[in-house]
Amino acid sequence: QKRGDMWMKYVLCFEMLEMEIEIHLVDQVWTTVKELSSEASMNNLEGVNDSTNELPLIVWEDVASLLCRVLLSDAPTLRKLGLYRFLCGDSGIQVTSVATEEDQDGNGRTFMRKAESKCKVKKKSGGASVPITTVSVSFVLDIVMRSYDSIVGTKVGTNMQIDEGGQQKSEKVADLLSEFLSNYVIALAASSEDGSELSEFMTRILAVITTLKWRSLVLLFRAVATAVDQSASHKYTLEQETVRAAIKDMLSTFSSGGAPRSLQEGLRQDLSSMLKNAVPWTRPDASIVLDVLSLYPPQDDLVDNTDNETHSLTRSALATWIVGLGDGQWANNAAPVCASAYVMGEMLPFNDKIDILSGVNTLERTLGMAISLLCTLTGNASEMLWPAIFKGLQKPPSASSHKAIRSMILLEWGCREEALSGMGNGDIVTDKQNCMLPPPPNVEFLLNHAVQLLMSQVTEIKTSLGGRAEKSGATRSQASGQASSYIYTLINQIRVLHLSFPSSSSISLAVNAMLERCADSLKQSNSDETDGPIETVVTLTLCYASLSCDAKFEDAKELEKLLSICEAIMTCELSQAKGKSMRRDAVQALRSIFHYAKWGSLSLIVPMINEAARKQPGGAELASGSIQQIYEKILTSANEAVDSTPVIALPPLFACTTSCGEYLVELEDAGANGTSLLSSIKVISETLFAVLKEETASSTWMHMLSSMCNLLFSPKLLLHEYQNSYVDGDRDSMPVMESFEKLIEMGSALKPHINIVAVSYISVAWLGNKDSSDQDVGLAAIPYRDNIAELLVYKEPKFDESSANQNSTKDRHGILPQTTDGSSITRAFVLSFLSKLPSPENMSDVVLKELVHHIILKLIDACCLPPAKGKPFITGSEEYSKMMRSWQALCLLSRFVTSDIANEVAQKVFKAMSNLSHGQIRYFMECFTVQCTRKHPSVFGQSFITEIRRNDLSLQYVSSLMIIGGNLTVGSYSNDFFHSKSDKKIKEILCGVLPWLSSTQGFSRAIAQLLVYKLIPLVVDVENNSGGGAIEKDDAVLRSVYLFLQQNQDMSRVRVKQQSFFDSYDVDTACQFEGLLAFEVDDGDEASPVHMVDAIKECLADVYKEVHDEDAPEWKQMEDLLISAEGGNQDESVPENDELVNFQRKILPVDALDLRIQSLHENKKFNAAGNKKQGLIVCATLVDKVPNLAGLARTAEIFAAETLVLPNTLVKKQDDFKSISASANDWIDMEECKEENLLVWLHKKKAEGYTIVGLEQTSSSKCLTRFNFPDKVVLLLGKEKEGIPVEFLSAVDQCIEIPQLGIIRSLNVHVSGALTIWEYTSQMMKRSKR
């Protein structure tokens, strides 16, 4: 029997899961699934019964197939819901997660598909939890991970909106999955001593790299790596070929793009942790080890190679793994052998020919990097690398020497790993004067040969590009890019040597001499037309290489020579030499190298010129002449060359442009001609934007963006533009403002990081220089006032976790409070600027009126717009967000509301307050009004009195007015304006508030009571009852009102709970920069303060509950006890006999009571119209909306239903219930049955002979018109939208459904119930006639 019941439940669950569109029905199966999982776990332990005469036992594989149905559903929302339930443990799997634990007070959770649609979920005991290791490896990776992967990056998202204990919050499915995976790994590690199950899981993980999306893969690797680190004592095995395949897949995934570098670094770190904790290979394959190490390049930035935590942890894990390979000495033995074999060509054969058009030999460089890293990880890199390097550089090399090139590669990567430098053993030695000593002679010897090799490779351009064989089409274009990359690599190698050995005399002498030769060569090439383009390109390339190593001219002639070489570079052209012809592919390659070398050289020369001009006497005169002329030529050339410049040359072109711009801005202070500055800035701006449009690498792009903003948004430049263009009315000559607006347009909603960077720079520049007077602060912001108003309501969209620039702006957040929400970064910078403006008394009148007042009035005008259709803006909508942020900004700007605009602001504020809006918005609206009234009591105070005495106020409006009035008269911000000697103003306020004591809505009535109770003692002596004049009679009326409020028990309860009602607002904090950003935010990332109307509503609910818990009449208590004594309610404990007798003696004699109850039972068989009641009980326990309950009461009374069952009979006392039910509550019997008692109640009714009919769509439902109702029926109605939960369906005898001909899937529960009640009545009427 038990097996049959279990399989029946199993089939029922599958039927429910088939209803994918009705998600609320699917969500009811989890209690049963948990029970099935518990049964399957016990059956797996006991073993499967092989008897063919019985139903098979349910095992885990059966439950897994059930879960697959929901986790791999075609509906994304259902997949997410199923995944959430599984990870919370609702399927019976033992997982550790806060999502599965209830609070001590038993608060339930609510899954929210939409804000207005909630599906209540309560914790139910469905059996013991199943060990997590019951879940198979294939189920975790093929089902759970696949389910999660399918919702990543979709509109459904991976966040769940839940309601816990009445509080809405968001929970991340990603966090739950990560915790589950970590727990799963730890459990597998502990479940078997040989680690076979964990080995299988780890092996499978490395096989899914190419099958998952980036975010899913990162989550999986991070969770598993964290777990294996925690379970380091439990080892697992990873086969070498498995690792090789994983490395291949990972490299392929990296090369495909789509993920930022930070995620790639995270995957590398996690893989290193997995390798570290695996069982070491006894006979490691060197090629596989090197394949692994090829995945871990050194950090890129050699200038600022800061200690990166991820990089350090990864290197540490790799070192642990390498040292443990083989017998522990494998790495020490293999590393030097590999290095030597690499140089000698034994590990990787040499190419036949080195050709610049073929580009960099990537395989050769990657292998060299891996070998250098292997040597570094052993801890003896210098001892292992120098001998191998010496083999290729022991004699002056030629450009085509393969051994020398590979030795140079090992030297480069060894320097990048910081394993080779200074003395050759990782140490840089200094003398007593703290001056760096040069490397030892043997190292200098090798460095000299290395520099010679690199220079000779540059000059080899002549040979490589001088042949006759020609490539065409795409091949020609590819050759151009490869040639640029080849030169880029050579220059970087020279730069690496210089940075690693800064005291090397060999390098410094070589590059200084090279710079001198290049300068002479460039001057001659411009006057000698016989030189071909190849010689020009070689010279420029050597010039760039030497400048990359900080080559310098003699100090006495430095500025002169720098200007000379700069002029020479600018005049260089790729002109064809007379009598010579070149291949087209060679010409294209030369052009690419030419631009790269040209702009690279200029990007280094221009800063040197700037520095030399500042140091040299008379530099300012030169700057106003030759330097400015040269820079203007550079800017013009850069602007024209952007479109034809290869991508690799764009960063140096950008750097050159910004350096020129920085110096031209400095000239403005030196008294240089400022009229041409803005025109130069316009050219610079156009050039920089053109470069940004072409550049694609995210890290480079963000660096360019920051450099551009730093240049254009300088205080001096903004003020110069304001004074020379804006004041003169020349709005067309404002390149800085044009650039800012263009950046904001680029940012829009898709790239908010652009807005953050731009605003973070310009908001500081708006304040002016540090030494600016208060009169000048903010002048530069006046042209941007409309932009500022728009930015104050701007909201950044949430970054996707795989967004390339999600963390690129965090270094700009330092000035913001830590409580700043991620969607408010941009406006926070603007708020910060406004908060730092001087007070109105010290501020310039121009700034006050043209900037601040303009922004205030613009924001208030926006706030005055009424919502469409007369309804409040939808929470979380764009309109709601703008309204909320506008009022927050106004709170900050309240200190700038001066008498000039006070009347206009007051008029518009009260107009805006009359519109319907949410409590959270009204909170800031009220704070702003209180603050303004404190500053201008005569203006705002009088407007307040006028408004509160109006007769046409809405409940929201008058509630806000009473809250404001309470704060200003009897609260923390009591103002003398209202407390005149005649008390006239207080009496006027009382006249406006007193009528609201009779409000139909409890919250407005309660606020009025609190305020009146506080105000009356201010105008009347409540203790003195004497007097008989007219005034004394008025006082007597007020005194009687006061005494009633004081002595009434219900009102006293409210007052006790809300003693500090008018002291709750912290207006000063709400109007400060830090305070505004400290408010907690809701799911829409908007501030969510507690509005006092919400507080009073909650208070009234508490008081209502307290009162009605004590309000049940004694006869009702007696009847409940008798029913309980008869066994009518199995959930209630039966009182002892003595207790029962005591109650009887207190109320009525027993005989009279019995007669009374019997009479009541007879009367209950007929309704108020005298018609016999039908045998129909309408059970609406699961219905929670008052209008539906009221409508059902009206329908049930009309058709003489026996009883209407409600979840709470107190609902019939509510005004809206009485209105809709049309007094049906007075004529129909109503019974209360709460949801937790419903199952027992249904079984009781079955025992009394009733048939339980459920109105629900299931696979076995019958059509309403084809179902023959029995005489005695309990009609069970489901929850709105969610239907009948599965645990109650087991008690239902038959489900029926209403036929539908339209598109909409369901009817309102009241309408459905009414149709069914009529069908039952129709059948009963026909049956009675027969």
GROMACS .gro file of C-alpha atoms in nm, residues 351-361 402 460-461 463-465 471 479 482-483 486 583 585:
model
   24
  351ASN     CA    1   6.213   2.799  -3.871
  352ASP     CA    2   6.388   2.805  -4.206
  353LYS     CA    3   6.375   3.182  -4.234
  354ILE     CA    4   6.292   3.480  -4.017
  355ASP     CA    5   6.054   3.710  -4.206
  356ILE     CA    6   5.907   4.028  -4.066
  357LEU     CA    7   5.597   3.986  -4.281
  358SER     CA    8   5.529   3.652  -4.112
  359GLY     CA    9   5.507   3.830  -3.780
  360VAL     CA   10   5.599   3.700  -3.437
  361ASN     CA   11   5.652   3.328  -3.388
  402HIS     CA   12   6.788   3.144  -3.406
  460GLU     CA   13   6.662   4.371  -4.093
  461ILE     CA   14   6.349   4.544  -4.220
  463THR     CA   15   6.611   4.280  -4.620
  464SER     CA   16   6.265   4.150  -4.534
  465LEU     CA   17   6.077   4.414  -4.730
  471LYS     CA   18   5.121   3.909  -5.166
  479ALA     CA   19   5.118   4.096  -4.348
  482GLN     CA   20   5.207   4.110  -3.852
  483ALA     CA   21   5.491   4.344  -3.939
  486TYR     CA   22   5.689   4.216  -3.493
  583ARG     CA   23   5.597   4.542  -5.362
  585ASP     CA   24   5.249   4.431  -4.953
   0.00000   0.00000   0.00000
